[in-house]
mmCIF file of C-alpha atoms in Angstrom:
data_model
loop_
_atom_site.group_PDB
_atom_site.id
_atom_site.type_symbol
_atom_site.label_atom_id
_atom_site.label_comp_id
_atom_site.label_asym_id
_atom_site.label_seq_id
_atom_site.Cartn_x
_atom_site.Cartn_y
_atom_site.Cartn_z
ATOM 1 C CA MET E 115 -21.007 -25.382 -6.204
ATOM 2 C CA SER E 116 -19.315 -25.249 -2.808
ATOM 3 C CA LYS E 117 -18.930 -22.021 -0.847
ATOM 4 C CA ILE E 118 -15.178 -22.092 -1.479
ATOM 5 C CA SER E 119 -15.725 -22.528 -5.239
ATOM 6 C CA LYS E 120 -18.211 -19.652 -5.276
ATOM 7 C CA ALA E 121 -15.821 -17.439 -3.353
ATOM 8 C CA TYR E 122 -12.969 -18.369 -5.681
ATOM 9 C CA LYS E 123 -15.158 -17.573 -8.710
ATOM 10 C CA ILE E 124 -16.014 -14.163 -7.246
ATOM 11 C CA TRP E 125 -12.340 -13.534 -6.603
ATOM 12 C CA LYS E 126 -11.266 -14.496 -10.152
ATOM 13 C CA GLU E 127 -14.044 -12.487 -11.810
ATOM 14 C CA GLY E 128 -14.113 -9.632 -9.322
ATOM 15 C CA ASP E 129 -13.490 -6.124 -10.565
ATOM 16 C CA SER E 130 -12.504 -2.960 -8.796
ATOM 17 C CA GLY E 131 -12.932 0.653 -9.759
ATOM 18 C CA GLU E 132 -10.402 3.410 -9.451
ATOM 19 C CA LEU E 133 -11.807 6.469 -7.729
ATOM 20 C CA ILE E 134 -10.223 9.889 -7.808
ATOM 21 C CA ASP E 135 -11.802 11.868 -5.006
ATOM 22 C CA ARG E 136 -11.343 15.500 -5.993
ATOM 23 C CA THR E 137 -12.718 16.719 -2.680
ATOM 24 C CA TRP E 138 -9.946 15.056 -0.684
ATOM 25 C CA HIS E 139 -7.445 14.949 -3.557
ATOM 26 C CA GLN E 140 -6.930 11.267 -2.914
ATOM 27 C CA VAL E 141 -6.372 8.513 -5.454
ATOM 28 C CA SER E 142 -7.727 5.217 -4.168
ATOM 29 C CA LYS E 143 -8.673 1.781 -5.388
ATOM 30 C CA ASP E 144 -12.045 0.824 -3.948
ATOM 31 C CA VAL E 145 -12.080 -2.975 -3.724
ATOM 32 C CA LEU E 146 -15.681 -4.026 -3.182
ATOM 33 C CA PRO E 147 -16.129 -5.434 0.345
ATOM 34 C CA PRO E 148 -17.993 -8.601 -0.805
ATOM 35 C CA VAL E 149 -15.157 -9.466 -3.201
ATOM 36 C CA HIS E 150 -12.539 -8.938 -0.519
ATOM 37 C CA SER E 151 -14.562 -10.936 2.005
ATOM 38 C CA ALA E 152 -14.816 -13.803 -0.463
ATOM 39 C CA LYS E 153 -11.045 -13.749 -0.965
ATOM 40 C CA ARG E 154 -10.428 -13.763 2.779
ATOM 41 C CA ARG E 155 -12.738 -16.755 3.300
ATOM 42 C CA VAL E 156 -10.909 -18.708 0.611
ATOM 43 C CA TYR E 157 -7.477 -18.040 2.053
ATOM 44 C CA GLN E 158 -8.558 -18.603 5.635
ATOM 45 C CA ARG E 159 -9.663 -22.099 4.653
ATOM 46 C CA ILE E 160 -6.898 -23.156 2.306
ATOM 47 C CA ARG E 161 -3.959 -21.315 3.875
ATOM 48 C CA SER E 162 -2.709 -20.642 7.355
ATOM 49 C CA LYS E 163 -0.080 -18.317 8.745
ATOM 50 C CA PRO E 164 3.290 -20.132 8.809
ATOM 51 C CA SER E 165 4.843 -20.887 12.174
ATOM 52 C CA THR E 166 8.078 -19.041 12.897
ATOM 53 C CA SER E 167 11.082 -19.005 15.177
ATOM 54 C CA LYS E 168 13.021 -15.986 16.365
ATOM 55 C CA GLY E 169 16.104 -15.028 14.383
ATOM 56 C CA LYS E 170 18.622 -12.228 14.707
ATOM 57 C CA THR E 171 17.967 -8.642 15.753
ATOM 58 C CA LEU E 172 17.641 -6.458 12.653
ATOM 59 C CA TYR E 173 17.236 -3.148 14.484
ATOM 60 C CA PRO E 174 18.662 -1.429 16.480
ATOM 61 C CA ILE E 175 22.196 -2.033 15.296
ATOM 62 C CA GLU E 176 24.755 -2.114 18.097
ATOM 63 C CA ASP E 177 27.129 0.860 18.384
ATOM 64 C CA SER E 178 25.327 2.791 15.662
ATOM 65 C CA GLU E 179 23.453 6.096 15.531
ATOM 66 C CA PRO E 180 19.751 6.246 14.549
ATOM 67 C CA ASN E 181 19.715 6.206 10.741
ATOM 68 C CA TRP E 182 16.089 7.086 10.081
ATOM 69 C CA ILE E 183 15.485 9.433 7.144
ATOM 70 C CA SER E 184 13.397 12.463 8.144
ATOM 71 C CA HIS E 185 10.906 14.457 6.084
ATOM 72 C CA ASP E 186 8.116 16.942 6.736
ATOM 73 C CA GLU E 187 5.364 18.633 4.709
ATOM 74 C CA ASN E 188 7.956 20.493 2.609
ATOM 75 C CA TRP E 189 9.269 17.268 1.078
ATOM 76 C CA LYS E 190 8.611 17.400 -2.673
ATOM 77 C CA LYS E 191 6.887 14.015 -2.589
ATOM 78 C CA VAL E 192 4.411 15.411 -0.064
ATOM 79 C CA VAL E 193 3.974 18.760 -1.801
ATOM 80 C CA HIS E 194 3.328 17.195 -5.230
ATOM 81 C CA ARG E 195 1.801 13.902 -4.101
ATOM 82 C CA PHE E 196 -1.529 14.316 -5.914
ATOM 83 C CA LYS E 197 0.115 15.185 -9.222
ATOM 84 C CA HIS E 198 2.665 12.393 -8.809
ATOM 85 C CA ARG E 199 -0.002 9.774 -8.100
ATOM 86 C CA GLU E 200 -1.920 10.642 -11.234
ATOM 87 C CA ALA E 201 1.300 10.543 -13.259
ATOM 88 C CA LEU E 202 2.159 7.097 -11.878
ATOM 89 C CA GLN E 203 -1.284 5.809 -12.798
ATOM 90 C CA LYS E 204 -0.654 6.922 -16.374
ATOM 91 C CA GLY E 205 2.568 4.930 -16.445
ATOM 92 C CA ARG E 206 4.901 7.895 -16.160
ATOM 93 C CA SER E 207 8.036 7.868 -14.055
ATOM 94 C CA ILE E 208 8.872 10.577 -11.547
ATOM 95 C CA SER E 209 12.182 11.705 -10.119
ATOM 96 C CA VAL E 210 12.250 13.450 -6.749
ATOM 97 C CA SER E 211 15.134 13.972 -4.341
ATOM 98 C CA ASP E 212 14.966 11.876 -1.175
ATOM 99 C CA GLU E 213 17.603 13.901 0.639
ATOM 100 C CA PRO E 214 16.813 13.919 4.382
ATOM 101 C CA GLN E 215 15.494 17.067 6.027
ATOM 102 C CA ASP E 216 16.628 18.339 9.410
ATOM 103 C CA LEU E 217 13.756 17.818 11.870
ATOM 104 C CA SER E 218 15.875 18.188 14.996
ATOM 105 C CA GLY E 219 13.474 20.813 16.331
ATOM 106 C CA GLN E 220 10.508 18.452 15.948
ATOM 107 C CA VAL E 221 11.934 14.951 16.413
ATOM 108 C CA SER E 222 14.208 14.090 19.338
ATOM 109 C CA TRP E 223 16.029 10.754 19.487
ATOM 110 C CA GLU E 224 16.906 9.663 23.021
ATOM 111 C CA SER E 225 18.539 6.513 21.639
ATOM 112 C CA GLN E 226 18.314 4.244 18.590
ATOM 113 C CA ASP E 227 15.059 2.783 19.863
ATOM 114 C CA SER E 228 13.354 5.800 21.451
ATOM 115 C CA LEU E 229 12.139 9.115 20.078
ATOM 116 C CA SER E 230 9.673 11.882 20.773
ATOM 117 C CA VAL E 231 7.785 14.055 18.290
ATOM 118 C CA ASN E 232 6.598 17.579 19.018
ATOM 119 C CA VAL E 233 5.261 19.660 16.126
ATOM 120 C CA PRO E 234 3.462 22.851 17.194
ATOM 121 C CA ALA E 235 0.071 23.785 15.737
ATOM 122 C CA THR E 236 1.296 26.637 13.568
ATOM 123 C CA LYS E 237 -0.284 25.739 10.205
ATOM 124 C CA SER E 238 -2.427 23.143 8.461
ATOM 125 C CA ASP E 239 -1.277 19.937 6.731
ATOM 126 C CA ARG E 240 1.717 19.116 8.957
ATOM 127 C CA TRP E 241 3.724 15.917 8.486
ATOM 128 C CA VAL E 242 6.465 13.950 10.180
ATOM 129 C CA TRP E 243 7.750 11.140 7.956
ATOM 130 C CA LEU E 244 10.478 8.863 9.314
ATOM 131 C CA SER E 245 11.752 5.881 7.349
ATOM 132 C CA LEU E 246 14.597 3.397 7.198
ATOM 133 C CA ASN E 247 16.213 3.230 3.768
ATOM 134 C CA PRO E 248 14.777 0.074 2.120
ATOM 135 C CA ASP E 249 17.990 -0.329 0.107
ATOM 136 C CA GLU E 250 19.867 -0.806 3.384
ATOM 137 C CA HIS E 251 17.126 -2.577 5.361
ATOM 138 C CA LEU E 252 15.648 -5.112 2.956
ATOM 139 C CA TRP E 253 13.642 -7.281 5.333
ATOM 140 C CA GLN E 254 11.171 -10.043 4.515
ATOM 141 C CA ASN E 255 9.800 -11.881 7.560
ATOM 142 C CA PHE E 256 10.077 -9.863 10.747
ATOM 143 C CA ARG E 257 8.513 -8.655 13.965
ATOM 144 C CA TRP E 258 8.519 -4.908 14.676
ATOM 145 C CA GLU E 259 7.552 -3.925 18.199
ATOM 146 C CA PHE E 260 7.576 -0.743 20.242
ATOM 147 C CA ASP E 261 5.777 1.257 22.909
ATOM 148 C CA ILE E 262 3.734 4.195 21.635
ATOM 149 C CA ALA E 263 1.866 6.994 23.400
ATOM 150 C CA ARG E 264 -0.163 9.699 21.715
ATOM 151 C CA GLU E 265 0.426 12.912 23.660
ATOM 152 C CA SER E 266 -2.069 14.963 21.642
ATOM 153 C CA ALA E 267 -5.180 14.296 19.551
ATOM 154 C CA PHE E 268 -3.576 14.704 16.120
ATOM 155 C CA ARG E 269 -5.381 12.938 13.309
ATOM 156 C CA GLU E 270 -3.260 10.131 11.887
ATOM 157 C CA LEU E 271 -0.617 7.781 13.227
ATOM 158 C CA GLN E 272 0.725 5.330 10.675
ATOM 159 C CA PHE E 273 3.252 2.506 10.668
ATOM 160 C CA GLY E 274 4.487 1.463 7.248
ATOM 161 C CA PHE E 275 6.117 -1.945 6.816
ATOM 162 C CA ARG E 276 7.628 -3.798 3.875
ATOM 163 C CA TYR E 277 8.224 -0.162 3.029
ATOM 164 C CA ASN E 278 9.546 0.508 -0.483
ATOM 165 C CA GLY E 279 9.157 4.269 -0.516
ATOM 166 C CA PHE E 280 6.488 6.947 -0.455
ATOM 167 C CA TYR E 281 4.334 5.305 -3.124
ATOM 168 C CA ASN E 282 4.698 1.618 -2.188
ATOM 169 C CA ARG E 283 4.113 0.142 1.252
ATOM 170 C CA HIS E 284 1.859 -1.828 3.546
ATOM 171 C CA ARG E 285 0.583 0.062 6.565
ATOM 172 C CA PHE E 286 -1.308 -0.123 9.821
ATOM 173 C CA GLN E 287 -3.012 3.169 10.564
ATOM 174 C CA HIS E 288 -4.714 4.687 13.599
ATOM 175 C CA GLU E 289 -7.209 7.442 12.788
ATOM 176 C CA TYR E 290 -10.564 8.572 14.194
ATOM 177 C CA GLY E 291 -10.517 5.930 16.927
ATOM 178 C CA LYS E 292 -9.945 3.029 14.532
ATOM 179 C CA LEU E 293 -7.085 0.747 13.530
ATOM 180 C CA ARG E 294 -6.941 -0.452 9.943
ATOM 181 C CA TYR E 295 -4.717 -2.187 7.435
ATOM 182 C CA GLU E 296 -4.230 -0.657 3.988
ATOM 183 C CA LYS E 297 -1.860 -1.019 1.068
ATOM 184 C CA VAL E 298 -0.342 1.745 -1.046
ATOM 185 C CA LYS E 299 0.792 0.513 -4.451
ATOM 186 C CA ASN E 300 2.160 2.785 -7.144
ATOM 187 C CA GLY E 301 0.533 5.707 -5.329
ATOM 188 C CA VAL E 302 -2.917 4.081 -5.176
ATOM 189 C CA PHE E 303 -4.549 3.438 -1.791
ATOM 190 C CA TYR E 304 -6.140 -0.024 -1.588
ATOM 191 C CA LYS E 305 -8.855 0.101 1.042
ATOM 192 C CA HIS E 306 -11.750 -1.955 2.442
ATOM 193 C CA PHE E 307 -9.428 -4.249 4.312
ATOM 194 C CA GLN E 308 -9.923 -5.019 7.983
ATOM 195 C CA THR E 309 -10.805 -2.079 10.246
ATOM 196 C CA GLU E 310 -11.353 -2.345 13.993
ATOM 197 C CA PRO E 311 -12.481 0.229 16.593
ATOM 198 C CA PHE E 312 -9.643 1.120 18.933
ATOM 199 C CA GLU E 313 -9.456 4.260 21.033
ATOM 200 C CA MET E 314 -5.999 5.413 22.074
ATOM 201 C CA GLU E 315 -6.146 7.453 25.256
ATOM 202 C CA ILE E 316 -3.979 10.555 25.286
ATOM 203 C CA GLY E 317 -0.893 9.961 27.426
ATOM 204 C CA LYS E 318 -1.393 6.194 27.708
ATOM 205 C CA LYS E 319 1.381 3.872 26.546
ATOM 206 C CA TYR E 320 0.495 0.916 24.300
ATOM 207 C CA HIS E 321 2.733 -1.928 23.168
ATOM 208 C CA PHE E 322 2.380 -2.501 19.419
ATOM 209 C CA THR E 323 3.675 -5.619 17.665
ATOM 210 C CA ILE E 324 3.605 -5.822 13.877
ATOM 211 C CA GLU E 325 4.473 -9.088 12.143
ATOM 212 C CA ALA E 326 5.049 -9.680 8.443
ATOM 213 C CA VAL E 327 5.281 -13.395 7.669
ATOM 214 C CA GLY E 328 5.005 -14.384 4.033
ATOM 215 C CA ASN E 329 1.884 -12.545 2.888
ATOM 216 C CA TRP E 330 0.337 -12.535 6.382
ATOM 217 C CA PHE E 331 0.341 -9.286 8.355
ATOM 218 C CA THR E 332 -0.642 -9.068 12.016
ATOM 219 C CA LEU E 333 -1.123 -6.156 14.398
ATOM 220 C CA ASN E 334 -1.086 -6.984 18.094
ATOM 221 C CA VAL E 335 -1.691 -4.387 20.832
ATOM 222 C CA ASP E 336 -0.890 -5.163 24.467
ATOM 223 C CA GLY E 337 -0.956 -8.900 23.807
ATOM 224 C CA GLU E 338 -4.215 -8.942 21.840
ATOM 225 C CA THR E 339 -4.438 -9.545 18.090
ATOM 226 C CA ILE E 340 -6.417 -6.651 16.605
ATOM 227 C CA ILE E 341 -5.899 -7.194 12.871
ATOM 228 C CA GLU E 342 -4.716 -10.138 10.798
ATOM 229 C CA GLU E 343 -4.692 -9.725 7.024
ATOM 230 C CA PHE E 344 -3.475 -11.636 3.983
ATOM 231 C CA ASP E 345 -2.211 -9.831 0.877
ATOM 232 C CA PHE E 346 -3.662 -11.802 -2.010
ATOM 233 C CA GLU E 347 -1.467 -10.074 -4.581
ATOM 234 C CA GLY E 348 1.778 -10.698 -2.680
ATOM 235 C CA ASP E 349 3.053 -7.158 -3.200
ATOM 236 C CA PHE E 350 6.295 -5.944 -1.612
ATOM 237 C CA PRO E 351 7.805 -9.187 -0.283
ATOM 238 C CA TYR E 352 10.718 -7.158 1.113
ATOM 239 C CA GLY E 353 11.087 -3.694 2.616
ATOM 240 C CA SER E 354 11.854 -1.598 5.664
ATOM 241 C CA CYS E 355 9.771 0.376 8.182
ATOM 242 C CA ALA E 356 8.320 3.886 8.337
ATOM 243 C CA ILE E 357 6.612 6.011 11.001
ATOM 244 C CA ILE E 358 4.238 8.708 9.749
ATOM 245 C CA LEU E 359 2.334 11.302 11.779
ATOM 246 C CA TRP E 360 -0.054 13.783 10.167
ATOM 247 C CA ASP E 361 -2.646 16.393 11.003
ATOM 248 C CA LYS E 362 -4.746 18.266 8.468
ATOM 249 C CA GLY E 363 -5.792 21.146 10.722
ATOM 250 C CA ASP E 364 -3.929 23.990 12.368
ATOM 251 C CA ASP E 365 -5.163 23.779 15.961
ATOM 252 C CA THR E 366 -3.698 20.512 17.322
ATOM 253 C CA PRO E 367 0.006 19.863 17.925
ATOM 254 C CA ILE E 368 1.492 16.565 16.765
ATOM 255 C CA GLN E 369 2.956 14.996 19.891
ATOM 256 C CA ALA E 370 3.909 11.366 20.502
ATOM 257 C CA ASN E 371 6.503 9.207 22.242
ATOM 258 C CA ILE E 372 7.862 5.957 20.821
ATOM 259 C CA SER E 373 10.247 3.772 22.818
ATOM 260 C CA ASN E 374 11.726 0.268 23.122
ATOM 261 C CA MET E 375 11.640 -0.179 19.365
ATOM 262 C CA GLU E 376 13.040 -3.438 18.006
ATOM 263 C CA VAL E 377 12.890 -5.338 14.721
ATOM 264 C CA THR E 378 13.558 -9.085 14.876
ATOM 265 C CA GLU E 379 13.986 -11.550 12.041
ATOM 266 C CA LEU E 380 11.381 -14.325 11.900
ATOM 267 C CA ILE E 381 12.442 -17.651 10.421
ATOM 268 C CA ILE E 382 9.783 -19.794 8.739
#
């Protein structure tokens, strides 16, 4: 049996276990690394990322105000996220208001493409959640690029794409000096995808480029490809974008600057 056939057999017969980590209150799907590696080898050999050409500008929209929806740690989906995730896994539906919150004291928009975040260290478990309404920004193949600078050592910086809401999205995440790709589906975190060491110096500006082309997702930083992943399940073929900043503790402010943000259509 060839290596590809063996890998395909592992993929078809592979199983994954759902873990509910009560210590961290996190629901996750732990896909075994060997199974995922076998899948990646198969797709790297039989598929390649489609070539693209540049299409129209999807964001920012000319002569329009920033229309990002803002939330913080008081959002009901954040407050009840553990309970909601377990309910979703049992096939129950949930209904929570998505009305925007006023974060004008924490998030400042200089223009449609530039913002700064400044959340003081006054309590633990602080969030800034910014998203474009996926009902209004239903994008498929696109390039999302921006300049980003961490201005403090808060824990997590996350960029959601093909975003379909709190419980369904793809994401590139920077945490503990590493960049990684993960998927959140129906409230479950799918992990053991590609992770790469990457230190972000405080105060230094980096140019991030995220591309979603078909089921291929690429993260490029300052002209270098850091992560390239393929979603075998093909989840969320359309969606918008989200920016999420989080810190669990109460001693580090959440401070960051994002500028020159642009989303461009990619034509296959």
